[in-house]
Coordinates of C-alpha atoms and ligand atoms in Angstrom, one line a residue:
M1 CA 49.9 80.6 91.2
A2 CA 52.2 83.6 90.6
E3 CA 55.7 83.0 92.0
E4 CA 56.5 85.2 95.0
Q5 CA 59.0 87.9 94.2
K6 CA 62.0 88.2 96.5
V7 CA 63.4 91.7 96.9
I8 CA 67.0 91.4 98.0
L9 CA 68.7 94.5 99.3
V10 CA 72.5 94.3 99.5
T11 CA 74.1 96.9 101.9
G12 CA 77.7 97.5 101.1
G13 CA 76.8 96.7 97.6
T14 CA 79.4 99.0 96.1
G15 CA 82.4 97.4 97.9
L16 CA 84.7 94.4 97.2
V17 CA 82.2 91.7 98.2
G18 CA 79.1 93.6 97.0
K19 CA 80.5 94.1 93.5
A20 CA 81.4 90.4 93.3
I21 CA 77.8 89.5 94.1
Q22 CA 76.7 91.9 91.3
T23 CA 79.0 90.0 88.9
V24 CA 77.8 86.6 90.0
I25 CA 74.1 87.6 89.8
E26 CA 74.6 88.9 86.2
N27 CA 75.3 85.3 85.2
D28 CA 72.8 83.6 87.6
K29 CA 69.5 85.6 87.2
R30 CA 66.3 84.2 88.6
S31 CA 62.9 85.5 87.6
D32 CA 61.7 85.5 91.2
E33 CA 64.6 87.7 92.5
K34 CA 65.0 91.4 92.3
W35 CA 68.4 92.6 93.5
I36 CA 69.2 96.0 94.8
F37 CA 72.8 97.1 95.6
V38 CA 73.3 100.1 97.7
G39 CA 76.4 102.0 99.0
S40 CA 76.9 104.8 101.5
K41 CA 75.7 107.5 99.0
D42 CA 72.3 105.8 99.0
A43 CA 72.0 105.8 102.8
D44 CA 74.3 106.4 105.7
L45 CA 73.3 103.2 107.7
S46 CA 74.7 104.6 110.9
S47 CA 71.7 107.0 110.7
K48 CA 68.4 105.4 111.8
S49 CA 66.3 107.8 109.7
D50 CA 68.4 107.1 106.6
T51 CA 68.1 103.4 107.2
E52 CA 64.3 103.6 107.6
K53 CA 64.0 105.7 104.4
L54 CA 66.0 103.1 102.5
F55 CA 63.8 100.2 103.7
K56 CA 60.6 102.2 103.0
E57 CA 61.9 102.9 99.5
H58 CA 62.9 99.4 98.5
R59 CA 60.7 97.2 100.7
P60 CA 63.1 94.3 100.8
T61 CA 62.1 90.8 101.7
H62 CA 65.7 89.7 102.1
V63 CA 68.9 91.6 103.1
I64 CA 72.5 90.8 102.6
H65 CA 74.2 93.1 105.0
L66 CA 77.8 93.8 104.1
A67 CA 78.1 97.5 104.9
A68 CA 80.7 98.1 107.7
M69 CA 83.3 100.6 108.8
V70 CA 86.4 98.6 107.7
G71 CA 90.1 99.4 107.7
G72 CA 93.7 98.3 107.9
L73 CA 95.7 97.4 111.1
F74 CA 96.8 101.0 112.0
H75 CA 93.4 102.6 111.3
N76 CA 91.8 100.0 113.6
M77 CA 94.4 100.5 116.3
A78 CA 93.9 104.2 116.4
N79 CA 90.1 104.2 116.3
N80 CA 88.8 101.2 118.2
L81 CA 86.0 103.4 119.7
D82 CA 84.8 104.6 116.3
F83 CA 85.0 101.1 114.9
F84 CA 82.9 99.8 117.7
R85 CA 80.3 102.6 117.9
I86 CA 79.8 103.0 114.1
N87 CA 79.5 99.3 113.4
M88 CA 77.2 98.8 116.3
Q89 CA 75.0 101.6 115.0
I90 CA 75.0 100.3 111.4
N91 CA 74.2 96.7 112.5
D92 CA 71.5 97.7 115.0
N93 CA 69.8 100.0 112.4
V94 CA 69.9 97.4 109.7
L95 CA 68.8 94.4 111.8
H96 CA 66.0 96.3 113.7
T97 CA 64.7 98.0 110.6
A98 CA 64.7 94.7 108.8
H99 CA 62.7 93.2 111.7
L100 CA 60.2 96.1 111.7
H101 CA 59.7 95.7 107.9
N102 CA 59.1 92.0 108.3
V103 CA 62.2 91.0 106.3
V104 CA 62.3 87.2 106.3
K105 CA 66.0 86.7 106.1
V106 CA 69.1 88.8 106.9
I107 CA 72.6 87.5 106.2
S108 CA 75.2 89.6 108.0
C109 CA 79.0 89.5 107.6
L110 CA 81.4 88.6 110.4
S111 CA 85.1 87.8 109.8
T112 CA 87.6 85.2 110.9
C113 CA 89.7 88.1 112.3
I114 CA 87.2 88.7 115.1
F115 CA 87.9 85.4 116.9
P116 CA 89.7 85.2 120.2
D117 CA 93.3 86.0 120.1
K118 CA 94.3 83.0 122.3
I119 CA 92.5 80.0 120.8
T120 CA 93.2 76.6 119.5
Y121 CA 93.4 76.0 115.7
P122 CA 91.6 75.5 113.4
I123 CA 88.9 77.9 114.6
D124 CA 85.3 76.9 114.0
E125 CA 81.9 78.5 114.4
S126 CA 81.5 77.5 118.1
M127 CA 84.5 79.7 119.2
I128 CA 83.4 83.3 118.4
H129 CA 82.8 84.3 122.0
L130 CA 85.4 82.3 123.8
G131 CA 87.9 85.0 124.6
F132 CA 89.2 88.6 124.0
P133 CA 89.9 89.4 120.4
H134 CA 93.3 90.7 119.3
T135 CA 93.9 94.1 121.0
S136 CA 94.5 95.8 117.6
N137 CA 90.9 95.5 116.4
Y138 CA 88.8 94.8 119.5
G139 CA 86.3 97.6 118.6
Y140 CA 85.5 96.1 115.2
S141 CA 85.6 92.6 116.6
F142 CA 83.1 93.1 119.4
A143 CA 80.7 95.0 117.2
K144 CA 80.8 92.1 114.7
R145 CA 80.4 89.5 117.5
M146 CA 77.3 91.4 118.7
I147 CA 75.6 90.6 115.3
D148 CA 75.6 86.9 116.4
V149 CA 74.1 87.9 119.8
Q150 CA 71.4 89.9 118.0
N151 CA 70.6 87.1 115.6
R152 CA 70.1 84.7 118.4
A153 CA 67.9 87.2 120.3
Y154 CA 65.8 88.0 117.2
F155 CA 65.2 84.3 116.9
D156 CA 64.4 83.8 120.6
Q157 CA 62.1 86.7 120.8
H158 CA 60.6 86.9 117.3
G159 CA 61.4 83.6 115.5
R160 CA 63.5 85.4 112.9
I161 CA 66.0 83.5 110.8
Y162 CA 68.7 86.2 110.7
T163 CA 72.1 84.6 110.3
S164 CA 75.8 85.4 109.7
I165 CA 78.6 84.3 107.5
I166 CA 82.3 84.3 108.5
P167 CA 84.6 84.9 105.5
C168 CA 88.4 84.5 105.7
N169 CA 90.6 87.2 104.0
V170 CA 88.9 88.3 100.8
F171 CA 90.5 89.7 97.7
G172 CA 89.5 90.4 94.1
P173 CA 88.4 93.2 91.7
H174 CA 87.1 96.4 93.3
D175 CA 89.2 95.9 96.4
N176 CA 90.5 98.9 98.4
F177 CA 94.1 99.6 97.5
K178 CA 94.6 102.7 99.7
P179 CA 97.7 102.0 101.8
T180 CA 96.0 103.1 105.0
H181 CA 93.0 100.8 104.4
S182 CA 94.2 97.9 102.5
H183 CA 94.6 94.3 103.5
V184 CA 97.6 92.2 102.6
I185 CA 96.9 91.3 98.9
P186 CA 95.7 94.7 97.7
G187 CA 98.4 96.4 99.8
L188 CA 101.2 94.4 98.2
M189 CA 99.6 94.8 94.7
R190 CA 99.6 98.5 95.0
R191 CA 103.2 98.7 96.2
L192 CA 104.4 96.3 93.4
Y193 CA 102.5 98.2 90.7
D194 CA 103.9 101.5 91.9
I195 CA 107.4 100.0 91.3
I196 CA 106.4 98.5 87.9
K197 CA 105.0 101.9 86.7
T198 CA 108.5 103.4 87.1
G199 CA 109.7 101.4 84.1
N200 CA 112.3 98.5 83.6
T201 CA 112.0 96.3 86.7
E202 CA 115.1 94.1 86.4
D203 CA 117.2 96.1 88.9
K204 CA 114.2 96.9 91.2
V205 CA 113.5 95.4 94.7
F206 CA 110.0 94.5 95.9
T207 CA 110.2 94.8 99.7
V208 CA 107.6 92.8 101.6
L209 CA 107.1 93.8 105.3
G210 CA 107.7 91.0 107.7
S211 CA 109.4 87.6 107.4
G212 CA 106.9 86.2 104.7
K213 CA 106.3 83.2 106.9
P214 CA 102.8 83.8 108.4
L215 CA 100.1 81.6 106.9
R216 CA 96.8 82.9 105.7
Q217 CA 93.6 81.7 104.0
F218 CA 92.4 83.9 101.1
I219 CA 89.1 83.6 99.3
Y220 CA 88.5 85.0 95.9
S221 CA 85.6 87.6 96.1
L222 CA 83.8 85.9 93.2
D223 CA 83.9 82.5 95.1
L224 CA 82.7 84.2 98.2
A225 CA 79.9 85.8 96.3
K226 CA 78.7 82.4 94.9
L227 CA 78.7 81.1 98.5
I228 CA 76.7 84.0 99.8
V229 CA 74.1 83.5 97.0
W230 CA 73.9 79.9 98.1
V231 CA 73.4 80.9 101.7
L232 CA 70.6 83.3 100.6
R233 CA 68.9 80.6 98.6
G234 CA 69.5 77.5 100.7
Y235 CA 70.9 78.0 104.2
E236 CA 68.2 78.2 106.9
S237 CA 69.8 78.6 110.3
V238 CA 70.7 81.3 112.7
E239 CA 74.0 79.6 113.4
P240 CA 76.9 81.3 111.7
I241 CA 78.8 79.6 108.9
I242 CA 82.5 80.0 108.0
L243 CA 83.0 80.7 104.3
S244 CA 86.6 79.9 103.7
V245 CA 88.9 77.9 101.4
D246 CA 90.1 74.6 102.7
E247 CA 92.8 74.4 105.4
S248 CA 95.1 72.8 102.9
S249 CA 94.9 76.0 100.7
E250 CA 96.6 78.1 103.3
V251 CA 99.5 80.1 101.8
T252 CA 102.4 82.0 103.3
I253 CA 102.8 85.7 102.7
A254 CA 106.0 84.8 100.7
E255 CA 103.9 82.6 98.4
V256 CA 101.4 85.5 98.0
A257 CA 104.3 87.8 97.0
E258 CA 105.7 85.2 94.5
E259 CA 102.2 84.8 92.9
L260 CA 102.0 88.6 92.5
V261 CA 105.4 88.8 91.0
K262 CA 104.5 86.2 88.4
A263 CA 101.1 87.8 87.7
F264 CA 102.7 91.2 87.2
D265 CA 105.7 89.7 85.3
F266 CA 108.0 91.6 87.7
K267 CA 111.7 90.9 86.8
G268 CA 113.3 92.3 90.0
K269 CA 114.0 90.8 93.4
I270 CA 111.7 90.1 96.4
E271 CA 113.1 91.0 99.8
F272 CA 111.6 90.4 103.2
D273 CA 112.0 93.1 105.8
S274 CA 112.0 90.9 108.9
S275 CA 112.3 94.0 111.2
A276 CA 108.6 94.7 110.5
A277 CA 105.9 92.9 112.6
D278 CA 104.5 89.7 111.3
G279 CA 101.2 89.6 113.1
Q280 CA 99.8 86.2 114.2
Y281 CA 101.7 83.3 112.7
K282 CA 98.4 81.7 111.6
K283 CA 94.7 82.0 112.0
T284 CA 93.5 78.8 110.3
A285 CA 89.8 78.5 110.0
S286 CA 87.9 75.2 109.5
N287 CA 85.4 75.0 106.7
T288 CA 84.1 71.6 107.7
K289 CA 80.6 72.8 108.2
L290 CA 80.5 74.3 104.7
R291 CA 82.1 71.2 103.2
K292 CA 79.4 69.0 104.7
L293 CA 76.7 71.1 103.2
L294 CA 78.4 71.8 99.9
P295 CA 81.1 69.1 99.3
E296 CA 81.5 69.7 95.5
F297 CA 82.1 73.5 95.6
Q298 CA 85.2 74.3 93.5
F299 CA 87.3 77.3 94.7
T300 CA 89.2 79.2 92.0
P301 CA 92.9 78.2 92.2
F302 CA 94.8 80.9 94.1
H303 CA 97.2 81.6 91.2
Q304 CA 94.3 82.1 88.8
A305 CA 92.4 84.4 91.2
V306 CA 95.5 86.5 91.7
K307 CA 96.1 86.7 88.0
E308 CA 92.5 87.8 87.3
T309 CA 92.7 90.4 90.1
V310 CA 96.0 91.8 88.8
E311 CA 94.5 92.0 85.3
W312 CA 91.5 93.9 86.7
Y313 CA 93.8 96.2 88.6
K314 CA 95.9 97.1 85.6
T315 CA 92.9 97.7 83.4
N316 CA 90.9 99.7 86.0
Y317 CA 93.8 101.4 87.8
Q318 CA 92.5 105.0 87.1
N319 CA 89.1 104.3 88.8
A320 CA 90.3 101.9 91.5
R321 CA 90.3 102.8 95.2
N322 CA 93.9 103.9 95.4
Ligands
LIG401 P1 84.5 97.5 101.3 O1 85.3 98.4 102.1 O2 85.0 97.1 99.9 O3 83.0 98.0 101.2 C1 82.4 98.5 102.3 C2 81.0 98.8 101.9 O4 80.3 99.3 103.1 C3 80.9 99.8 100.8 O5 79.9 99.5 99.9 C4 80.6 101.1 101.6 O6 79.9 102.0 100.8 C5 79.7 100.5 102.7 N1 79.6 101.4 103.9 C6 80.6 101.7 104.7 N2 80.1 102.6 105.7 C7 78.8 102.7 105.4 C8 77.7 103.5 106.0 N3 77.9 104.2 107.1 N4 76.5 103.4 105.4 C9 76.3 102.7 104.4 N5 77.2 102.0 103.7 C10 78.4 102.0 104.3 O7 84.4 96.2 102.2 P2 84.3 94.6 101.8 O8 83.5 94.4 100.6 O9 85.7 94.1 101.9 O10 83.6 94.0 103.1 C11 82.2 93.6 103.1 C12 81.9 92.9 104.4 O11 82.8 91.8 104.5 C13 82.2 93.8 105.6 O12 81.1 93.6 106.6 C14 83.5 93.3 106.2 O13 83.6 93.4 107.6 C15 83.4 91.8 105.8 N6 84.7 91.1 105.6 C16 85.6 91.5 104.8 C17 86.8 90.8 104.6 C18 87.9 91.3 103.7 O14 89.0 90.7 103.7 N7 87.7 92.3 102.8 C19 87.1 89.6 105.4 C20 86.0 89.2 106.3 C21 84.8 90.0 106.4 P3 80.6 103.1 99.9 O15 81.8 102.4 99.2 O16 79.6 103.5 98.9 O17 81.1 104.2 100.7

């Protein structure tokens, strides 16, 4: 019997996570899978008609839905309404068009930063809806949380196995290094490289905003991509799953800065500007569920992932999102 061809459409396929999936799939091709990666130039997913056209063109059987309006702290704070409305539109268009086209599986992307602000740690998959998110990004957070609501309702009403993944902070090649948009690692990388490009660094100071003490979990985009491919091929549940490094791999912002300094071979001094806000001290997420299902998964050591990302950035600086 001929094997059934899966057609896997990846929305947000041109971004940090989408590009990482492209890289992983290059080395892990299967004859029964056809992968299609699309970005906003292929279809504006906040438009229903664009979304329908895209699905008509590619006829996917599976969807990895990564596309989202994303941004840094200040962009979120100033635009909570837009973050809510645009992400709700994108998610509703993708999920409902997938349903109408009989797509058998959709994996959508939530984030550990959408959890309640006041919560006990470590956070786990059962806590998404337990309280108000941090006020800085409540628009983004509620729109993301609604994906989980929609997934449950598509199951209840139509028996669909549409699920969601919850990554911690992601970094890697093809990240967004624009100061207004960037997360902590690409933000610090961009600032440090700007200093390095001015020449001899021995008398230079790399200023890191905040005390350097907050703890964060970072997942390398290529590790996340491998896990997403595993979810596609082997995880059959509507219930969300946290895709994060272990709790023991949490690092301080100071450690992040030190790894970057090593990777760039910066010879100057690091200083912490404690007058700047630190944000939450920690947001530890538990990957117990993932570890039960995939105990042997090896995450790339943090220093190696930082080194590879820095090498990529130096080589691709001209074409990076700066
Ligand atoms: P990027 O900013 O790197 O990529 C975003 C992607 O979404 C791009 O491919 C972009 O297309 C696409 N996109 C944005 N708006 C639209 C639109 N209106 N129509 C169609 N496509 C659109 O993001 P990441 O790769 O970092 O994020 C991927 C997912 O992971 C998101 O859902 C995000 O919320 C989630 N996430 C990310 C984390 C992180 O630390 N980065 C942490 C946890 C979750 P184009 O570039 O072509 O314009």
